[in-house]
Tab-separated table of C-alpha atoms and ligand atoms in Angstrom:
chain	number	residue	atom	x	y	z
A	955	MET	CA	-2.673	37.852	16.918
A	956	THR	CA	-4.771	34.887	15.998
A	957	GLU	CA	-7.531	34.961	13.424
A	958	ARG	CA	-11.084	33.954	14.246
A	959	LEU	CA	-11.732	30.361	13.218
A	960	ALA	CA	-14.363	29.717	10.557
A	961	VAL	CA	-16.043	27.341	12.970
A	962	GLU	CA	-16.588	30.371	15.231
A	963	GLY	CA	-17.843	32.595	12.433
A	964	GLY	CA	-14.515	33.731	10.935
A	965	THR	CA	-13.675	33.701	7.225
A	966	PRO	CA	-12.633	30.258	5.897
A	967	VAL	CA	-9.036	29.997	4.627
A	968	ILE	CA	-10.141	27.945	1.634
A	969	ALA	CA	-12.939	29.671	-0.251
A	970	GLU	CA	-13.202	27.357	-3.257
A	971	SER	CA	-13.086	23.630	-2.719
A	972	ILE	CA	-9.818	21.778	-3.246
A	973	PRO	CA	-9.973	19.644	-6.430
A	974	GLY	CA	-10.340	15.913	-5.811
A	975	GLY	CA	-9.933	12.896	-8.083
A	976	MET	CA	-7.657	9.915	-8.455
A	977	HIS	CA	-4.173	10.144	-9.942
A	978	GLY	CA	-4.155	7.523	-12.690
A	979	PRO	CA	-7.746	7.955	-13.889
A	980	SER	CA	-7.294	11.749	-14.057
A	981	MET	CA	-4.382	11.235	-16.461
A	982	ILE	CA	-6.269	9.070	-18.968
A	983	ASP	CA	-6.177	10.546	-22.467
A	984	GLU	CA	-6.046	9.421	-26.097
A	985	ARG	CA	-2.970	7.317	-25.448
A	986	GLU	CA	-4.793	4.803	-23.234
A	987	ILE	CA	-7.777	4.883	-25.586
A	988	ASP	CA	-5.538	4.170	-28.609
A	989	ALA	CA	-3.701	1.388	-26.774
A	990	VAL	CA	-6.942	-0.371	-25.857
A	991	THR	CA	-8.402	0.162	-29.324
A	992	GLU	CA	-5.370	-1.428	-30.907
A	993	VAL	CA	-5.732	-4.542	-28.764
A	994	LEU	CA	-9.420	-4.752	-29.620
A	995	ARG	CA	-8.740	-4.274	-33.334
A	996	ASN	CA	-6.166	-7.017	-33.517
A	997	GLY	CA	-8.311	-9.228	-31.274
A	998	LYS	CA	-5.360	-10.655	-29.350
A	999	LEU	CA	-6.660	-10.338	-25.823
A	1000	PHE	CA	-4.766	-13.207	-24.206
A	1001	ARG	CA	-1.367	-12.538	-22.679
A	1002	PHE	CA	0.528	-15.356	-24.376
A	1003	VAL	CA	0.730	-13.704	-27.790
A	1004	GLU	CA	3.557	-12.243	-29.823
A	1005	ASN	CA	4.347	-8.652	-28.868
A	1006	SER	CA	2.356	-9.055	-25.673
A	1007	ASN	CA	1.540	-5.816	-23.871
A	1008	VAL	CA	1.582	-7.657	-20.550
A	1009	ALA	CA	5.081	-8.976	-21.232
A	1010	ALA	CA	6.217	-5.509	-22.339
A	1011	PHE	CA	4.735	-3.947	-19.195
A	1012	GLU	CA	6.612	-6.480	-17.068
A	1013	GLN	CA	9.879	-5.615	-18.796
A	1014	GLU	CA	9.322	-1.881	-18.585
A	1015	ALA	CA	8.346	-2.045	-14.911
A	1016	ALA	CA	11.306	-4.294	-14.074
A	1017	ALA	CA	13.672	-1.915	-15.880
A	1018	ARG	CA	12.276	1.028	-13.986
A	1019	LEU	CA	12.474	-0.741	-10.621
A	1020	GLY	CA	15.922	-2.110	-11.414
A	1021	VAL	CA	14.841	-5.675	-10.615
A	1022	LYS	CA	15.519	-8.788	-12.625
A	1023	HIS	CA	11.999	-10.247	-12.732
A	1024	ALA	CA	8.444	-8.941	-12.757
A	1025	LEU	CA	5.116	-10.648	-13.345
A	1026	MET	CA	1.861	-8.871	-14.046
A	1027	VAL	CA	-1.241	-10.327	-12.397
A	1028	ASN	CA	-4.878	-9.287	-12.095
A	1029	SER	CA	-4.743	-7.472	-8.721
A	1030	GLY	CA	-2.563	-6.279	-5.881
A	1031	THR	CA	-3.978	-8.994	-3.637
A	1032	SER	CA	-2.998	-11.609	-6.237
A	1033	ALA	CA	0.466	-10.049	-6.410
A	1034	ILE	CA	0.918	-10.470	-2.627
A	1035	ILE	CA	-0.415	-14.042	-2.780
A	1036	CYS	CA	2.017	-14.883	-5.591
A	1037	ALA	CA	4.888	-13.174	-3.761
A	1038	LEU	CA	4.174	-15.120	-0.558
A	1039	THR	CA	3.962	-18.387	-2.487
A	1040	GLY	CA	7.088	-17.333	-4.340
A	1041	VAL	CA	9.130	-16.980	-1.157
A	1042	GLY	CA	7.780	-20.273	0.165
A	1043	ILE	CA	5.088	-19.220	2.656
A	1044	GLY	CA	2.187	-21.610	3.273
A	1045	PRO	CA	0.166	-23.536	5.883
A	1046	GLY	CA	1.629	-23.517	9.377
A	1047	ASP	CA	3.506	-20.239	8.893
A	1048	GLU	CA	2.897	-16.991	10.736
A	1049	VAL	CA	3.270	-13.750	8.775
A	1050	ILE	CA	3.549	-10.389	10.549
A	1051	LEU	CA	1.736	-7.397	9.037
A	1052	PRO	CA	0.804	-3.946	10.351
A	1053	GLY	CA	-2.624	-3.214	11.840
A	1054	TYR	CA	-2.935	-0.313	9.407
A	1055	THR	CA	-3.214	-1.559	5.829
A	1056	PHE	CA	-6.008	-2.591	3.518
A	1057	ILE	CA	-7.599	-5.867	4.684
A	1058	ALA	CA	-6.364	-7.428	1.405
A	1059	THR	CA	-2.854	-7.749	2.895
A	1060	ALA	CA	-4.252	-9.993	5.643
A	1061	ALA	CA	-6.507	-11.767	3.139
A	1062	ALA	CA	-3.492	-12.628	0.979
A	1063	ILE	CA	-1.818	-14.269	3.993
A	1064	VAL	CA	-4.957	-16.336	4.673
A	1065	GLY	CA	-5.105	-17.016	0.934
A	1066	VAL	CA	-1.850	-18.970	1.046
A	1067	GLY	CA	-2.984	-20.836	4.165
A	1068	ALA	CA	-0.768	-18.878	6.571
A	1069	ILE	CA	-1.679	-17.026	9.777
A	1070	PRO	CA	-1.773	-13.207	9.888
A	1071	ILE	CA	-0.084	-11.764	12.989
A	1072	ILE	CA	-1.120	-8.153	13.475
A	1073	ALA	CA	1.551	-5.751	14.744
A	1074	GLU	CA	1.528	-2.105	15.806
A	1075	ILE	CA	2.303	0.897	13.654
A	1076	ASP	CA	4.330	3.828	14.963
A	1077	GLU	CA	4.374	7.539	14.146
A	1078	SER	CA	5.535	6.743	10.610
A	1079	LEU	CA	2.056	5.176	10.177
A	1080	GLY	CA	4.029	2.120	9.051
A	1081	LEU	CA	5.032	-1.083	10.831
A	1082	ASP	CA	6.674	-0.470	14.226
A	1083	PRO	CA	9.998	-2.397	14.151
A	1084	GLU	CA	9.964	-2.802	17.950
A	1085	ASP	CA	6.572	-4.467	17.926
A	1086	VAL	CA	7.629	-6.704	15.027
A	1087	GLU	CA	10.359	-8.087	17.294
A	1088	ARG	CA	7.836	-8.682	20.082
A	1089	LYS	CA	5.494	-10.540	17.715
A	1090	ILE	CA	8.082	-13.013	16.416
A	1091	THR	CA	7.462	-16.645	17.499
A	1092	PRO	CA	9.073	-19.943	16.437
A	1093	HIS	CA	6.349	-20.117	13.744
A	1094	THR	CA	7.074	-16.740	12.142
A	1095	LYS	CA	8.287	-17.102	8.565
A	1096	ALA	CA	7.753	-13.713	6.963
A	1097	ILE	CA	7.003	-10.031	7.457
A	1098	ILE	CA	4.881	-7.866	5.165
A	1099	PRO	CA	5.828	-4.214	5.694
A	1100	VAL	CA	3.282	-1.937	4.026
A	1101	HIS	CA	4.182	1.427	2.519
A	1102	MET	CA	0.941	3.304	3.166
A	1103	GLN	CA	-0.246	6.271	1.114
A	1104	GLY	CA	3.017	6.686	-0.734
A	1105	VAL	CA	5.223	6.865	2.355
A	1106	PRO	CA	7.787	4.055	2.691
A	1107	CYS	CA	7.881	2.534	6.182
A	1108	LYS	CA	11.066	1.908	8.232
A	1109	ILE	CA	12.160	-0.782	5.811
A	1110	GLU	CA	15.862	-0.866	6.709
A	1111	LYS	CA	15.167	-1.595	10.382
A	1112	ILE	CA	12.597	-4.208	9.469
A	1113	LEU	CA	15.030	-5.888	7.080
A	1114	SER	CA	17.708	-6.127	9.735
A	1115	ILE	CA	15.217	-7.780	12.140
A	1116	ALA	CA	14.177	-10.160	9.371
A	1117	LYS	CA	17.784	-11.051	8.660
A	1118	GLN	CA	18.497	-11.701	12.329
A	1119	HIS	CA	15.536	-14.096	12.567
A	1120	ASN	CA	15.841	-15.588	9.092
A	1121	LEU	CA	12.477	-14.281	7.913
A	1122	LYS	CA	11.312	-13.476	4.395
A	1123	VAL	CA	10.165	-9.939	3.594
A	1124	VAL	CA	7.403	-9.233	1.079
A	1125	GLU	CA	6.830	-5.509	0.621
A	1126	ASP	CA	3.259	-4.366	0.040
A	1127	CYS	CA	3.756	-1.369	-2.266
A	1128	CYS	CA	0.152	-1.289	-3.452
A	1129	GLN	CA	-0.120	2.348	-2.330
A	1130	CYS	CA	3.477	3.277	-3.078
A	1131	VAL	CA	4.069	2.651	-6.782
A	1132	GLY	CA	7.154	4.656	-7.718
A	1133	GLY	CA	8.033	5.544	-4.129
A	1134	MET	CA	11.695	5.361	-3.114
A	1135	TYR	CA	13.595	4.875	0.110
A	1136	ASN	CA	17.215	5.986	0.374
A	1137	GLY	CA	17.569	5.978	-3.395
A	1138	LYS	CA	16.110	2.540	-4.002
A	1139	TYR	CA	12.539	1.725	-5.017
A	1140	ALA	CA	10.074	0.564	-2.383
A	1141	GLY	CA	9.536	-3.113	-3.020
A	1142	THR	CA	13.110	-3.846	-4.066
A	1143	TRP	CA	14.508	-3.983	-0.517
A	1144	GLY	CA	12.916	-7.243	0.582
A	1145	ASP	CA	12.649	-10.654	-1.084
A	1146	ALA	CA	9.702	-9.602	-3.251
A	1147	GLY	CA	7.449	-6.603	-3.808
A	1148	ALA	CA	3.847	-6.123	-4.890
A	1149	TRP	CA	2.115	-3.280	-6.724
A	1150	SER	CA	-1.598	-2.746	-7.154
A	1151	LEU	CA	-2.930	-1.029	-10.267
A	1152	ASN	CA	-6.518	-0.730	-9.107
A	1153	TYR	CA	-8.521	2.430	-9.657
A	1154	TYR	CA	-7.405	4.149	-6.426
A	1155	LYS	CA	-3.644	3.650	-6.727
A	1156	VAL	CA	-0.901	5.901	-8.125
A	1157	ILE	CA	-1.290	4.488	-11.636
A	1158	THR	CA	-4.119	2.255	-12.781
A	1159	CYS	CA	-5.471	-0.080	-15.415
A	1160	GLY	CA	-8.744	-0.544	-13.537
A	1161	GLU	CA	-7.607	-3.715	-11.818
A	1162	GLY	CA	-4.140	-5.185	-11.903
A	1163	GLY	CA	-1.005	-5.981	-9.972
A	1164	LEU	CA	2.692	-6.657	-10.312
A	1165	VAL	CA	4.905	-8.996	-8.328
A	1166	PHE	CA	8.647	-8.487	-8.627
A	1167	SER	CA	11.879	-9.918	-7.272
A	1168	ASN	CA	15.567	-10.222	-7.999
A	1169	ASP	CA	15.430	-13.928	-7.192
A	1170	TYR	CA	14.642	-16.176	-10.131
A	1171	ASP	CA	13.143	-19.040	-8.102
A	1172	THR	CA	10.816	-16.618	-6.290
A	1173	TYR	CA	9.691	-15.263	-9.647
A	1174	GLU	CA	9.167	-18.692	-11.125
A	1175	ARG	CA	7.175	-19.930	-8.139
A	1176	ALA	CA	5.088	-16.732	-8.296
A	1177	ALA	CA	4.438	-17.487	-11.973
A	1178	PHE	CA	3.260	-21.030	-11.154
A	1179	ALA	CA	1.053	-19.580	-8.404
A	1180	SER	CA	-0.589	-17.317	-10.971
A	1181	GLU	CA	-1.273	-19.796	-13.737
A	1182	PRO	CA	-1.696	-23.587	-13.514
A	1183	GLY	CA	-1.728	-23.756	-17.314
A	1184	LEU	CA	1.803	-22.370	-17.696
A	1185	PRO	CA	3.180	-25.728	-18.821
A	1186	MET	CA	0.685	-25.487	-21.695
A	1187	TRP	CA	2.199	-22.258	-22.956
A	1188	MET	CA	5.824	-23.113	-22.302
A	1189	SER	CA	7.562	-26.447	-22.140
A	1190	ASP	CA	8.641	-27.784	-18.737
A	1191	SER	CA	12.238	-27.660	-19.882
A	1192	GLU	CA	12.020	-23.863	-19.867
A	1193	TRP	CA	11.491	-23.929	-16.091
A	1194	LYS	CA	14.080	-24.520	-13.422
A	1195	ASN	CA	11.594	-25.673	-10.779
A	1196	LYS	CA	8.886	-28.294	-11.053
A	1197	PRO	CA	5.595	-26.521	-11.917
A	1198	PHE	CA	2.772	-26.755	-9.371
A	1199	SER	CA	-0.921	-25.924	-9.730
A	1200	CYS	CA	-2.541	-23.167	-7.749
A	1201	GLN	CA	-4.910	-20.417	-8.859
A	1202	THR	CA	-5.323	-18.280	-11.968
A	1203	TYR	CA	-4.399	-14.643	-11.530
A	1204	ARG	CA	-3.521	-13.911	-15.154
A	1205	ALA	CA	-3.726	-10.381	-16.504
A	1206	GLY	CA	-5.116	-9.834	-20.010
A	1207	GLU	CA	-3.782	-7.723	-22.855
A	1208	ILE	CA	-6.204	-4.837	-22.361
A	1209	LEU	CA	-4.964	-4.402	-18.805
A	1210	GLY	CA	-1.366	-4.675	-19.982
A	1211	ALA	CA	-1.919	-2.081	-22.715
A	1212	ILE	CA	-3.376	0.461	-20.271
A	1213	ALA	CA	-0.735	-0.291	-17.633
A	1214	ARG	CA	2.087	0.439	-20.098
A	1215	VAL	CA	0.737	3.882	-20.923
A	1216	GLN	CA	0.087	4.659	-17.268
A	1217	LEU	CA	3.608	3.611	-16.296
A	1218	SER	CA	4.945	6.115	-18.813
A	1219	LYS	CA	2.996	8.803	-16.909
A	1220	LEU	CA	4.260	7.822	-13.460
A	1221	ASP	CA	7.034	10.435	-13.452
A	1222	ASP	CA	4.623	13.222	-14.400
A	1223	ILE	CA	2.237	12.180	-11.615
A	1224	LEU	CA	4.937	11.942	-8.946
A	1225	THR	CA	6.692	15.148	-10.008
A	1226	HIS	CA	3.407	16.957	-9.480
A	1227	THR	CA	2.410	15.323	-6.176
A	1228	ARG	CA	5.924	15.766	-4.747
A	1229	MET	CA	5.829	19.442	-5.702
A	1230	LEU	CA	2.471	19.775	-3.918
A	1231	LYS	CA	3.711	18.116	-0.750
A	1232	LYS	CA	6.844	20.235	-0.740
A	1233	ALA	CA	4.752	23.394	-1.003
A	1234	PHE	CA	2.484	22.110	1.779
A	1235	LEU	CA	5.374	21.347	4.125
A	1236	ALA	CA	7.099	24.654	3.356
A	1237	GLU	CA	3.954	26.504	4.432
A	1238	LEU	CA	3.205	24.294	7.435
A	1239	SER	CA	4.312	25.750	10.779
A	1240	ASP	CA	7.734	24.600	12.009
A	1241	ASN	CA	6.608	24.909	15.611
A	1242	PRO	CA	3.120	23.474	15.822
A	1243	LYS	CA	1.523	23.609	19.247
A	1244	GLY	CA	-0.915	20.721	19.177
A	1245	TYR	CA	0.538	18.060	16.878
A	1246	ILE	CA	3.584	16.345	15.454
A	1247	ARG	CA	4.126	15.567	11.789
A	1248	GLN	CA	4.002	11.965	10.579
A	1249	HIS	CA	7.549	10.590	10.768
A	1250	VAL	CA	9.025	10.070	7.298
A	1251	ASP	CA	12.432	8.369	7.123
A	1252	ASP	CA	13.282	9.632	3.641
A	1253	PRO	CA	11.190	12.662	2.607
A	1254	THR	CA	12.855	12.949	-0.808
A	1255	GLY	CA	11.792	9.541	-2.096
A	1256	GLU	CA	8.215	9.273	-0.931
A	1257	CYS	CA	5.386	9.723	-3.440
A	1258	GLY	CA	4.014	12.977	-2.024
A	1259	ILE	CA	0.416	11.811	-2.365
A	1260	SER	CA	-0.404	12.273	1.326
A	1261	ALA	CA	0.557	14.010	4.543
A	1262	ALA	CA	-0.507	13.326	8.087
A	1263	ILE	CA	-0.354	15.156	11.392
A	1264	ILE	CA	-0.786	13.425	14.730
A	1265	ILE	CA	-2.621	15.529	17.339
A	1266	ARG	CA	-1.787	15.439	21.059
A	1267	ASP	CA	-5.017	13.729	22.109
A	1268	THR	CA	-8.137	12.221	20.587
A	1269	GLU	CA	-10.647	14.823	21.763
A	1270	LEU	CA	-8.475	17.632	20.479
A	1271	ALA	CA	-8.074	15.775	17.159
A	1272	LYS	CA	-11.845	15.783	16.705
A	1273	LYS	CA	-11.878	19.542	17.351
A	1274	TYR	CA	-9.117	20.059	14.784
A	1275	ALA	CA	-11.069	18.018	12.238
A	1276	GLU	CA	-14.228	20.027	12.810
A	1277	ALA	CA	-12.386	23.354	12.667
A	1278	LEU	CA	-10.488	22.330	9.507
A	1279	GLN	CA	-13.709	21.327	7.799
A	1280	ALA	CA	-15.113	24.773	8.523
A	1281	GLU	CA	-11.931	26.265	7.016
A	1282	GLY	CA	-12.685	24.320	3.831
A	1283	LEU	CA	-10.290	21.423	4.335
A	1284	GLY	CA	-11.956	18.009	4.455
A	1285	ALA	CA	-10.406	16.151	7.374
A	1286	GLY	CA	-11.278	13.431	9.843
A	1287	THR	CA	-9.308	11.204	12.140
A	1288	ALA	CA	-8.340	7.903	10.506
A	1289	TYR	CA	-9.901	5.931	13.351
A	1290	ASN	CA	-13.255	7.237	14.562
A	1291	GLU	CA	-16.626	5.953	15.692
A	1292	GLY	CA	-18.244	6.764	12.376
A	1293	PHE	CA	-16.899	4.990	9.317
A	1294	PRO	CA	-15.543	1.407	9.778
A	1295	ASP	CA	-12.374	1.867	7.712
A	1296	ARG	CA	-11.184	-1.563	6.514
A	1297	HIS	CA	-7.649	-0.195	6.464
A	1298	ILE	CA	-7.660	-0.529	10.263
A	1299	TYR	CA	-7.350	-4.019	11.755
A	1300	THR	CA	-10.084	-3.423	14.338
A	1301	TYR	CA	-12.604	-3.635	11.476
A	1302	TRP	CA	-11.169	-6.813	9.917
A	1303	ASP	CA	-13.992	-8.976	11.291
A	1304	SER	CA	-13.307	-11.931	8.993
A	1305	ILE	CA	-9.757	-12.102	10.356
A	1306	LEU	CA	-10.437	-11.198	13.998
A	1307	PHE	CA	-13.203	-13.825	14.231
A	1308	LYS	CA	-11.302	-16.369	12.102
A	1309	HIS	CA	-14.053	-16.770	9.517
A	1310	SER	CA	-13.067	-19.642	7.292
A	1311	PRO	CA	-14.390	-20.510	3.840
A	1312	ASN	CA	-14.729	-24.123	4.991
A	1313	ALA	CA	-15.961	-26.050	8.012
A	1314	ALA	CA	-12.464	-27.235	8.895
A	1315	GLY	CA	-11.616	-23.699	10.022
A	1316	TYR	CA	-8.607	-23.415	7.681
A	1317	PRO	CA	-6.043	-21.908	8.078
A	1318	TRP	CA	-6.271	-21.277	11.850
A	1319	SER	CA	-7.209	-24.849	12.777
A	1320	ASP	CA	-4.922	-26.441	10.216
A	1321	PRO	CA	-3.041	-29.213	12.059
A	1322	ARG	CA	0.219	-27.914	10.579
A	1323	TYR	CA	-0.245	-24.691	12.525
A	1324	LYS	CA	1.378	-25.224	15.928
A	1325	GLY	CA	1.055	-21.700	17.236
A	1326	GLU	CA	-1.694	-19.939	19.109
A	1327	ILE	CA	-3.145	-16.691	18.005
A	1328	GLU	CA	-6.079	-14.894	19.570
A	1329	TYR	CA	-7.229	-11.642	18.046
A	1330	SER	CA	-9.235	-8.838	19.603
A	1331	ARG	CA	-10.443	-5.447	18.455
A	1332	ASP	CA	-8.098	-3.651	20.848
A	1333	MET	CA	-5.036	-5.886	20.515
A	1334	CYS	CA	-2.959	-3.049	19.018
A	1335	PRO	CA	-3.727	-0.080	21.301
A	1336	GLN	CA	-0.819	2.012	20.010
A	1337	THR	CA	-2.171	1.715	16.454
A	1338	LEU	CA	-5.678	2.770	17.519
A	1339	SER	CA	-4.284	5.621	19.587
A	1340	ILE	CA	-2.205	6.983	16.698
A	1341	LEU	CA	-4.954	6.547	14.101
A	1342	GLY	CA	-7.479	8.102	16.490
A	1343	ARG	CA	-5.311	11.223	16.570
A	1344	ALA	CA	-4.057	11.242	12.955
A	1345	LEU	CA	-5.453	13.651	10.384
A	1346	ARG	CA	-4.555	12.714	6.831
A	1347	PHE	CA	-4.534	14.924	3.753
A	1348	GLY	CA	-4.243	13.862	0.149
A	1349	PHE	CA	-2.500	15.519	-2.787
A	1350	ASN	CA	-3.608	14.706	-6.310
A	1351	VAL	CA	-2.749	15.618	-9.874
A	1352	ASN	CA	-5.752	17.934	-10.194
A	1353	MET	CA	-4.482	20.250	-7.446
A	1354	GLN	CA	-2.255	23.284	-7.931
A	1355	GLU	CA	0.561	24.508	-5.681
A	1356	GLU	CA	-1.710	27.190	-4.235
A	1357	HIS	CA	-4.151	24.521	-2.990
A	1358	ALA	CA	-1.361	22.788	-1.077
A	1359	ARG	CA	-0.289	26.081	0.512
A	1360	LEU	CA	-3.860	26.888	1.508
A	1361	MET	CA	-4.239	23.458	3.124
A	1362	ALA	CA	-1.203	24.135	5.290
A	1363	ALA	CA	-2.406	27.674	6.054
A	1364	ALA	CA	-5.720	26.256	7.294
A	1365	ILE	CA	-3.863	23.867	9.600
A	1366	ASN	CA	-1.625	26.662	10.876
A	1367	LYS	CA	-4.645	28.818	11.657
A	1368	VAL	CA	-6.459	26.057	13.521
A	1369	ASP	CA	-3.325	25.044	15.415
A	1370	ALA	CA	-2.665	28.609	16.531
A	1371	VAL	CA	-6.071	28.743	18.247
A	1372	LEU	CA	-6.679	25.162	19.387
A	1373	GLY	CA	-3.144	23.821	19.831
B	2744	LIG	C1	-5.150	-1.769	-2.690
B	2744	LIG	C2	-4.337	-2.477	-1.709
B	2744	LIG	C3	-4.148	-3.872	-1.759
B	2744	LIG	C4	-4.886	-4.754	-2.706
B	2744	LIG	O1	-4.825	-4.374	-4.028
B	2744	LIG	P1	-6.003	-4.816	-5.033
B	2744	LIG	O2	-5.450	-4.470	-6.362
B	2744	LIG	O3	-7.220	-4.060	-4.660
B	2744	LIG	O4	-6.177	-6.292	-4.871
B	2744	LIG	C5	-3.280	-4.436	-0.854
B	2744	LIG	N1	-2.624	-3.703	0.062
B	2744	LIG	C6	-2.796	-2.371	0.161
B	2744	LIG	C7	-2.023	-1.612	1.182
B	2744	LIG	C8	-3.665	-1.718	-0.707
B	2744	LIG	O5	-3.861	-0.408	-0.584
């Protein structure tokens, strides 16, 4: 017996709308307000002060991650730029990244003068290790695996490829703060990791980022990349490497003060979102007819902020989305003709058409770059196929267990009829 779908006049599974909202901002209370007020009252807004909040945040984050060094910067993009500079990536180098990530990952590669090489994702919605191998050339120097929407990608496989080809690995954990993979934090597997603390991420201070590594030289080079004035605040003798000048990506004390409080709430956020995802998966049919679940290597460590199902074909996926919306569950395929989602490479016009900030066409026409890269909108067909069939669902701190169960029930109902 199947129930009549809401789209065909049946009763919707979800009567009241599922609560929305972002994780970090929803958790803001008097503690953040007090922390900011204290900074404003003492007037010490610059990071190089005694009892710096930024320095304390770095220590607290490093302790949590179990890494030796962490540096707070003003954004996730800056954190990736500093990490790439830290591991020695620059003009002439190719860096492989997935075709499904925020455009900022590609922008960070261009930002250090290197060439983004776009690779396929697989059913994990993360970098496809097989395509990474295909995309390696004599110019490849690094890989940026991205842990999208709280789900760590196949990092162990990617690391073994990197090791084989002597490539650096910078993990983009901007959407996976606090996520783990086989018992170890995302971002601590490769040579360096990057967090974003912007408004939409797991925890936030409005704008902010963190770059972290176990390697001292990587950390120090990342620090130089973030602040040309460092030798003003510390004597050269305190550094092991010769300081170089780059950009300024400093974070201020107000950001640091908020970030510290938010970090202390990370466990509460993730405990809740993981509970929601568990409830969702427990309710979701074990034998779906029309879709497969997103592949997740380690379900216990992921953040639990999202789930995805991948429908058999694109037309059917559109029907699922429509039917789910009628059931009260907002859903749409990731890749569709409507909204140009900048998380999908096909909409990265500035990269695909090699738009350069200067007439010389840097970095693509930099004479140090000896490779050849041509981009096109359909260069990663597997990625577009998967994202054209993927329906994604978010879990947030404002939702209750019952909401997660209802979401799965709506999917089960639709699948039973359309699948
Ligand atoms: C948000 C994000 C970034 C950039 O972070 P900002 O803090 O906005 O600079 C990079 N990569 C991914 C995957 C992101 O989601």
